[in-house]
Short mmCIF file of N, CA and C in Angstrom, two decimals:
data_model
loop_
_atom_site.label_atom_id
_atom_site.label_comp_id
_atom_site.label_asym_id
_atom_site.label_seq_id
_atom_site.Cartn_x
_atom_site.Cartn_y
_atom_site.Cartn_z
N SER A 8 46.37 268.96 202.16
CA SER A 8 46.68 267.69 202.81
C SER A 8 45.40 266.88 203.00
N ASP A 9 45.50 265.58 202.88
CA ASP A 9 44.34 264.70 203.08
C ASP A 9 44.14 264.48 204.57
N THR A 10 42.92 264.67 205.06
CA THR A 10 42.66 264.51 206.48
C THR A 10 41.38 263.74 206.71
N GLY A 11 41.54 262.61 207.34
CA GLY A 11 40.35 261.85 207.72
C GLY A 11 39.63 261.23 206.55
N ARG A 12 38.34 260.93 206.75
CA ARG A 12 37.51 260.22 205.78
C ARG A 12 36.92 261.19 204.76
N GLY A 13 37.65 261.45 203.68
CA GLY A 13 37.09 262.26 202.62
C GLY A 13 37.16 263.76 202.79
N TRP A 14 38.07 264.25 203.60
CA TRP A 14 38.20 265.69 203.79
C TRP A 14 39.55 266.17 203.30
N THR A 15 39.59 267.38 202.80
CA THR A 15 40.84 268.06 202.49
C THR A 15 40.88 269.32 203.36
N ALA A 16 42.02 269.56 204.01
CA ALA A 16 42.19 270.77 204.81
C ALA A 16 43.29 271.61 204.19
N GLN A 17 43.03 272.90 204.08
CA GLN A 17 44.01 273.79 203.47
C GLN A 17 44.08 275.07 204.29
N ALA A 18 45.29 275.45 204.69
CA ALA A 18 45.48 276.68 205.45
C ALA A 18 45.64 277.84 204.48
N GLU A 19 44.88 278.90 204.71
CA GLU A 19 45.01 280.13 203.95
C GLU A 19 45.08 281.28 204.94
N SER A 20 46.27 281.83 205.10
CA SER A 20 46.52 282.88 206.08
C SER A 20 46.18 282.32 207.46
N ASP A 21 45.26 282.95 208.21
CA ASP A 21 44.90 282.42 209.52
C ASP A 21 43.56 281.69 209.50
N THR A 22 43.21 281.14 208.32
CA THR A 22 41.97 280.40 208.14
C THR A 22 42.28 279.01 207.61
N VAL A 23 41.57 277.99 208.10
CA VAL A 23 41.68 276.65 207.55
C VAL A 23 40.37 276.33 206.84
N ILE A 24 40.47 275.90 205.59
CA ILE A 24 39.29 275.58 204.78
C ILE A 24 39.18 274.07 204.66
N PHE A 25 38.00 273.51 205.01
CA PHE A 25 37.74 272.08 204.91
C PHE A 25 36.81 271.85 203.73
N THR A 26 37.19 270.93 202.86
CA THR A 26 36.39 270.58 201.69
C THR A 26 36.12 269.08 201.72
N SER A 27 34.86 268.69 201.57
CA SER A 27 34.48 267.28 201.57
C SER A 27 34.70 266.68 200.19
N TRP A 28 35.23 265.45 200.15
CA TRP A 28 35.42 264.74 198.89
C TRP A 28 34.13 264.08 198.44
N ASP A 29 33.20 263.88 199.35
CA ASP A 29 31.92 263.27 198.98
C ASP A 29 30.82 263.85 199.86
N ALA A 30 29.59 263.51 199.54
CA ALA A 30 28.45 264.09 200.24
C ALA A 30 27.89 263.18 201.33
N SER A 31 28.62 262.14 201.73
CA SER A 31 28.09 261.24 202.76
C SER A 31 27.98 261.97 204.09
N SER A 32 27.12 261.44 204.96
CA SER A 32 26.85 262.05 206.25
C SER A 32 28.09 262.06 207.13
N ARG A 33 28.30 263.14 207.85
CA ARG A 33 29.39 263.26 208.82
C ARG A 33 28.78 263.25 210.22
N THR A 34 29.47 262.63 211.17
CA THR A 34 29.01 262.64 212.55
C THR A 34 30.02 263.37 213.41
N GLY A 35 29.60 263.76 214.58
CA GLY A 35 30.50 264.43 215.50
C GLY A 35 30.48 265.93 215.31
N THR A 36 31.30 266.59 216.07
CA THR A 36 31.38 268.03 216.07
C THR A 36 32.66 268.47 215.40
N TYR A 37 32.60 269.49 214.60
CA TYR A 37 33.78 270.02 213.95
C TYR A 37 34.03 271.41 214.50
N ASP A 38 35.19 271.61 215.08
CA ASP A 38 35.50 272.83 215.79
C ASP A 38 36.95 273.18 215.53
N LEU A 39 37.25 274.44 215.35
CA LEU A 39 38.61 274.87 215.10
C LEU A 39 39.09 275.74 216.24
N THR A 40 40.26 275.43 216.77
CA THR A 40 40.86 276.23 217.83
C THR A 40 42.25 276.62 217.40
N ASP A 41 42.55 277.91 217.38
CA ASP A 41 43.91 278.38 217.13
C ASP A 41 44.61 278.32 218.47
N THR A 42 45.52 277.38 218.65
CA THR A 42 46.10 277.16 219.96
C THR A 42 47.03 278.27 220.38
N THR A 43 47.87 278.76 219.49
CA THR A 43 48.79 279.83 219.87
C THR A 43 49.51 280.36 218.65
N SER A 44 50.11 281.51 218.78
CA SER A 44 50.95 282.03 217.71
C SER A 44 52.28 282.53 218.26
N ALA A 45 52.71 282.00 219.40
CA ALA A 45 53.97 282.41 220.00
C ALA A 45 54.76 281.19 220.45
N ALA A 46 56.08 281.34 220.46
CA ALA A 46 56.94 280.25 220.92
C ALA A 46 56.82 280.09 222.43
N GLY A 47 57.10 278.88 222.94
CA GLY A 47 57.08 278.63 224.36
C GLY A 47 56.26 277.40 224.70
N SER A 48 55.84 277.29 225.97
CA SER A 48 55.05 276.16 226.44
C SER A 48 53.64 276.63 226.76
N PHE A 49 52.64 275.83 226.37
CA PHE A 49 51.25 276.23 226.51
C PHE A 49 50.39 275.03 226.89
N ALA A 50 49.12 275.29 227.21
CA ALA A 50 48.17 274.23 227.52
C ALA A 50 46.85 274.54 226.83
N GLN A 51 46.16 273.49 226.37
CA GLN A 51 44.87 273.63 225.69
C GLN A 51 43.87 272.73 226.40
N THR A 52 42.70 273.24 226.75
CA THR A 52 41.65 272.42 227.34
C THR A 52 41.10 271.48 226.27
N VAL A 53 41.00 270.19 226.60
CA VAL A 53 40.51 269.18 225.67
C VAL A 53 39.49 268.30 226.38
N VAL A 54 38.87 267.40 225.65
CA VAL A 54 37.88 266.48 226.21
C VAL A 54 38.43 265.06 226.10
N GLY A 55 38.48 264.35 227.23
CA GLY A 55 38.96 262.98 227.24
C GLY A 55 38.09 262.08 226.38
N GLY A 56 38.73 261.17 225.62
CA GLY A 56 38.02 260.25 224.76
C GLY A 56 37.72 260.80 223.38
N VAL A 57 38.05 262.06 223.13
CA VAL A 57 37.77 262.71 221.85
C VAL A 57 39.02 262.69 220.98
N THR A 58 38.83 262.55 219.66
CA THR A 58 39.93 262.58 218.71
C THR A 58 39.99 263.95 218.05
N TYR A 59 41.18 264.51 218.02
CA TYR A 59 41.42 265.81 217.41
C TYR A 59 42.34 265.66 216.21
N LEU A 60 42.09 266.44 215.18
CA LEU A 60 43.01 266.54 214.05
C LEU A 60 43.86 267.77 214.31
N VAL A 61 45.18 267.60 214.24
CA VAL A 61 46.10 268.72 214.46
C VAL A 61 46.77 269.04 213.14
N THR A 62 46.76 270.31 212.77
CA THR A 62 47.40 270.77 211.55
C THR A 62 48.35 271.91 211.88
N ILE A 63 49.59 271.80 211.41
CA ILE A 63 50.59 272.85 211.58
C ILE A 63 50.91 273.38 210.19
N PRO A 64 50.61 274.65 209.91
CA PRO A 64 50.83 275.17 208.57
C PRO A 64 52.30 275.09 208.13
N ILE A 65 52.51 275.04 206.82
CA ILE A 65 53.86 275.02 206.26
C ILE A 65 54.63 276.24 206.76
N ASP A 66 55.90 276.05 207.04
CA ASP A 66 56.81 277.10 207.53
C ASP A 66 56.49 277.56 208.94
N ASP A 67 55.74 276.76 209.69
CA ASP A 67 55.44 277.13 211.06
C ASP A 67 56.06 276.20 212.09
N GLY A 68 57.06 275.41 211.72
CA GLY A 68 57.86 274.69 212.70
C GLY A 68 57.31 273.38 213.19
N THR A 69 57.80 272.97 214.34
CA THR A 69 57.51 271.67 214.94
C THR A 69 56.98 271.87 216.36
N TRP A 70 56.01 271.03 216.75
CA TRP A 70 55.43 271.08 218.09
C TRP A 70 55.62 269.74 218.80
N LEU A 71 55.77 269.79 220.12
CA LEU A 71 55.74 268.59 220.96
C LEU A 71 54.48 268.70 221.81
N PHE A 72 53.63 267.67 221.75
CA PHE A 72 52.38 267.62 222.52
C PHE A 72 52.50 266.52 223.57
N SER A 73 51.93 266.72 224.78
CA SER A 73 51.93 265.68 225.80
C SER A 73 50.70 265.81 226.68
N ILE A 74 50.38 264.74 227.41
CA ILE A 74 49.21 264.78 228.29
C ILE A 74 49.57 265.08 229.74
N THR A 75 50.87 265.08 230.08
CA THR A 75 51.26 265.40 231.46
C THR A 75 51.97 266.73 231.59
N GLY A 76 52.55 267.22 230.51
CA GLY A 76 53.32 268.45 230.57
C GLY A 76 54.74 268.22 231.03
N VAL A 77 55.07 266.97 231.37
CA VAL A 77 56.42 266.63 231.82
C VAL A 77 56.92 265.48 230.95
N THR A 78 57.88 265.75 230.08
CA THR A 78 58.32 264.73 229.13
C THR A 78 59.10 263.59 229.76
N SER A 79 59.59 263.77 230.99
CA SER A 79 60.39 262.71 231.62
C SER A 79 59.55 261.68 232.38
N VAL A 80 58.23 261.83 232.39
CA VAL A 80 57.36 260.90 233.11
C VAL A 80 57.11 259.67 232.24
N ALA A 81 57.37 258.49 232.78
CA ALA A 81 57.24 257.25 231.99
C ALA A 81 55.82 257.02 231.49
N ALA A 82 54.82 257.47 232.24
CA ALA A 82 53.42 257.24 231.85
C ALA A 82 52.92 258.27 230.85
N ASN A 83 53.77 259.18 230.45
CA ASN A 83 53.34 260.24 229.53
C ASN A 83 53.08 259.69 228.15
N ARG A 84 52.14 260.29 227.46
CA ARG A 84 51.89 259.99 226.05
C ARG A 84 52.25 261.26 225.28
N GLU A 85 53.12 261.12 224.27
CA GLU A 85 53.60 262.29 223.54
C GLU A 85 53.38 262.15 222.05
N TRP A 86 53.23 263.29 221.39
CA TRP A 86 53.12 263.34 219.94
C TRP A 86 54.03 264.45 219.45
N ILE A 87 54.68 264.25 218.31
CA ILE A 87 55.47 265.29 217.68
C ILE A 87 54.77 265.68 216.40
N GLY A 88 54.48 266.96 216.25
CA GLY A 88 53.80 267.45 215.06
C GLY A 88 54.75 268.28 214.22
N VAL A 89 54.78 268.00 212.93
CA VAL A 89 55.64 268.77 212.02
C VAL A 89 54.78 269.51 211.01
N GLU A 90 55.31 270.58 210.50
CA GLU A 90 54.56 271.42 209.56
C GLU A 90 54.14 270.66 208.32
N GLY A 91 52.91 270.90 207.91
CA GLY A 91 52.39 270.33 206.67
C GLY A 91 51.97 268.88 206.73
N VAL A 92 52.02 268.24 207.91
CA VAL A 92 51.63 266.83 208.04
C VAL A 92 50.53 266.72 209.10
N PRO A 93 49.26 266.75 208.70
CA PRO A 93 48.17 266.62 209.67
C PRO A 93 48.22 265.25 210.36
N PHE A 94 47.85 265.21 211.63
CA PHE A 94 47.82 263.96 212.37
C PHE A 94 46.73 264.02 213.42
N THR A 95 46.35 262.86 213.95
CA THR A 95 45.29 262.82 214.96
C THR A 95 45.87 262.52 216.33
N ILE A 96 45.22 263.07 217.33
CA ILE A 96 45.52 262.79 218.73
C ILE A 96 44.21 262.36 219.37
N THR A 97 44.16 261.16 219.93
CA THR A 97 43.00 260.72 220.71
C THR A 97 43.35 260.92 222.18
N ILE A 98 42.62 261.79 222.82
CA ILE A 98 42.88 262.13 224.22
C ILE A 98 42.36 261.00 225.10
N PRO A 99 43.20 260.47 226.01
CA PRO A 99 42.73 259.41 226.91
C PRO A 99 41.58 259.91 227.79
N LYS A 100 40.66 259.02 228.12
CA LYS A 100 39.54 259.38 228.99
C LYS A 100 40.08 259.89 230.32
N GLY A 101 39.46 260.91 230.84
CA GLY A 101 39.87 261.50 232.10
C GLY A 101 40.88 262.63 231.97
N VAL A 102 41.48 262.78 230.80
CA VAL A 102 42.45 263.85 230.57
C VAL A 102 41.71 265.08 230.04
N THR A 103 41.99 266.25 230.60
CA THR A 103 41.29 267.47 230.18
C THR A 103 42.23 268.56 229.68
N THR A 104 43.54 268.30 229.70
CA THR A 104 44.50 269.29 229.24
C THR A 104 45.53 268.65 228.33
N LEU A 105 45.79 269.28 227.21
CA LEU A 105 46.86 268.88 226.30
C LEU A 105 47.93 269.96 226.37
N TYR A 106 49.16 269.55 226.71
CA TYR A 106 50.27 270.49 226.81
C TYR A 106 51.05 270.47 225.51
N PHE A 107 51.60 271.61 225.12
CA PHE A 107 52.37 271.65 223.89
C PHE A 107 53.43 272.73 223.98
N GLU A 108 54.51 272.52 223.22
CA GLU A 108 55.59 273.49 223.24
C GLU A 108 56.27 273.54 221.88
N SER A 109 56.86 274.69 221.61
CA SER A 109 57.60 274.90 220.37
C SER A 109 58.70 275.92 220.65
N ASP A 110 59.84 275.75 219.99
CA ASP A 110 60.91 276.73 220.16
C ASP A 110 60.92 277.75 219.03
N THR A 111 59.90 277.71 218.19
CA THR A 111 59.77 278.68 217.11
C THR A 111 58.40 279.35 217.22
N VAL A 112 58.25 280.49 216.61
CA VAL A 112 56.93 281.13 216.55
C VAL A 112 56.08 280.33 215.60
N SER A 113 55.02 279.73 216.08
CA SER A 113 54.24 278.79 215.28
C SER A 113 52.75 278.91 215.55
N VAL A 114 51.98 278.29 214.68
CA VAL A 114 50.54 278.18 214.83
C VAL A 114 50.19 276.72 214.68
N ALA A 115 49.31 276.21 215.53
CA ALA A 115 48.80 274.85 215.41
C ALA A 115 47.28 274.92 215.52
N TYR A 116 46.59 274.21 214.65
CA TYR A 116 45.13 274.18 214.66
C TYR A 116 44.66 272.82 215.13
N MET A 117 43.64 272.80 215.98
CA MET A 117 43.05 271.55 216.44
C MET A 117 41.59 271.52 216.04
N VAL A 118 41.16 270.40 215.46
CA VAL A 118 39.78 270.23 215.02
C VAL A 118 39.22 268.99 215.69
N VAL A 119 38.05 269.08 216.31
CA VAL A 119 37.40 267.92 216.90
C VAL A 119 36.84 267.07 215.76
N LEU A 120 37.30 265.81 215.65
CA LEU A 120 36.80 264.92 214.61
C LEU A 120 35.54 264.19 215.02
N ALA A 121 35.46 263.74 216.29
CA ALA A 121 34.29 263.00 216.76
C ALA A 121 34.24 263.06 218.27
N GLU A 122 33.03 263.05 218.82
CA GLU A 122 32.87 263.02 220.27
C GLU A 122 32.14 261.77 220.65
#
């Protein structure tokens, strides 16, 4: 899958391989976190103002991500992640926890794109 400015990300077993399309300089920190491998509701510590790339491997289901942990709150910001479609989440400043849930046994990877 194409991710970001000139990167390709590919999941192989429990490893994600990043390949650059060009040799231009990259800024920011690149970090991989395996958020979970079990169904249910979870929380991940994040940094406010930072953009994360989220990748859900093929055949690993769908995730719902939120910044409040309560989907009925009008001020909540939510993202739905589906398998095989990388997407970015920019965490609002002041937020330090990203909540997520899945009703299937799944794996989701988060990569810091820039700080």
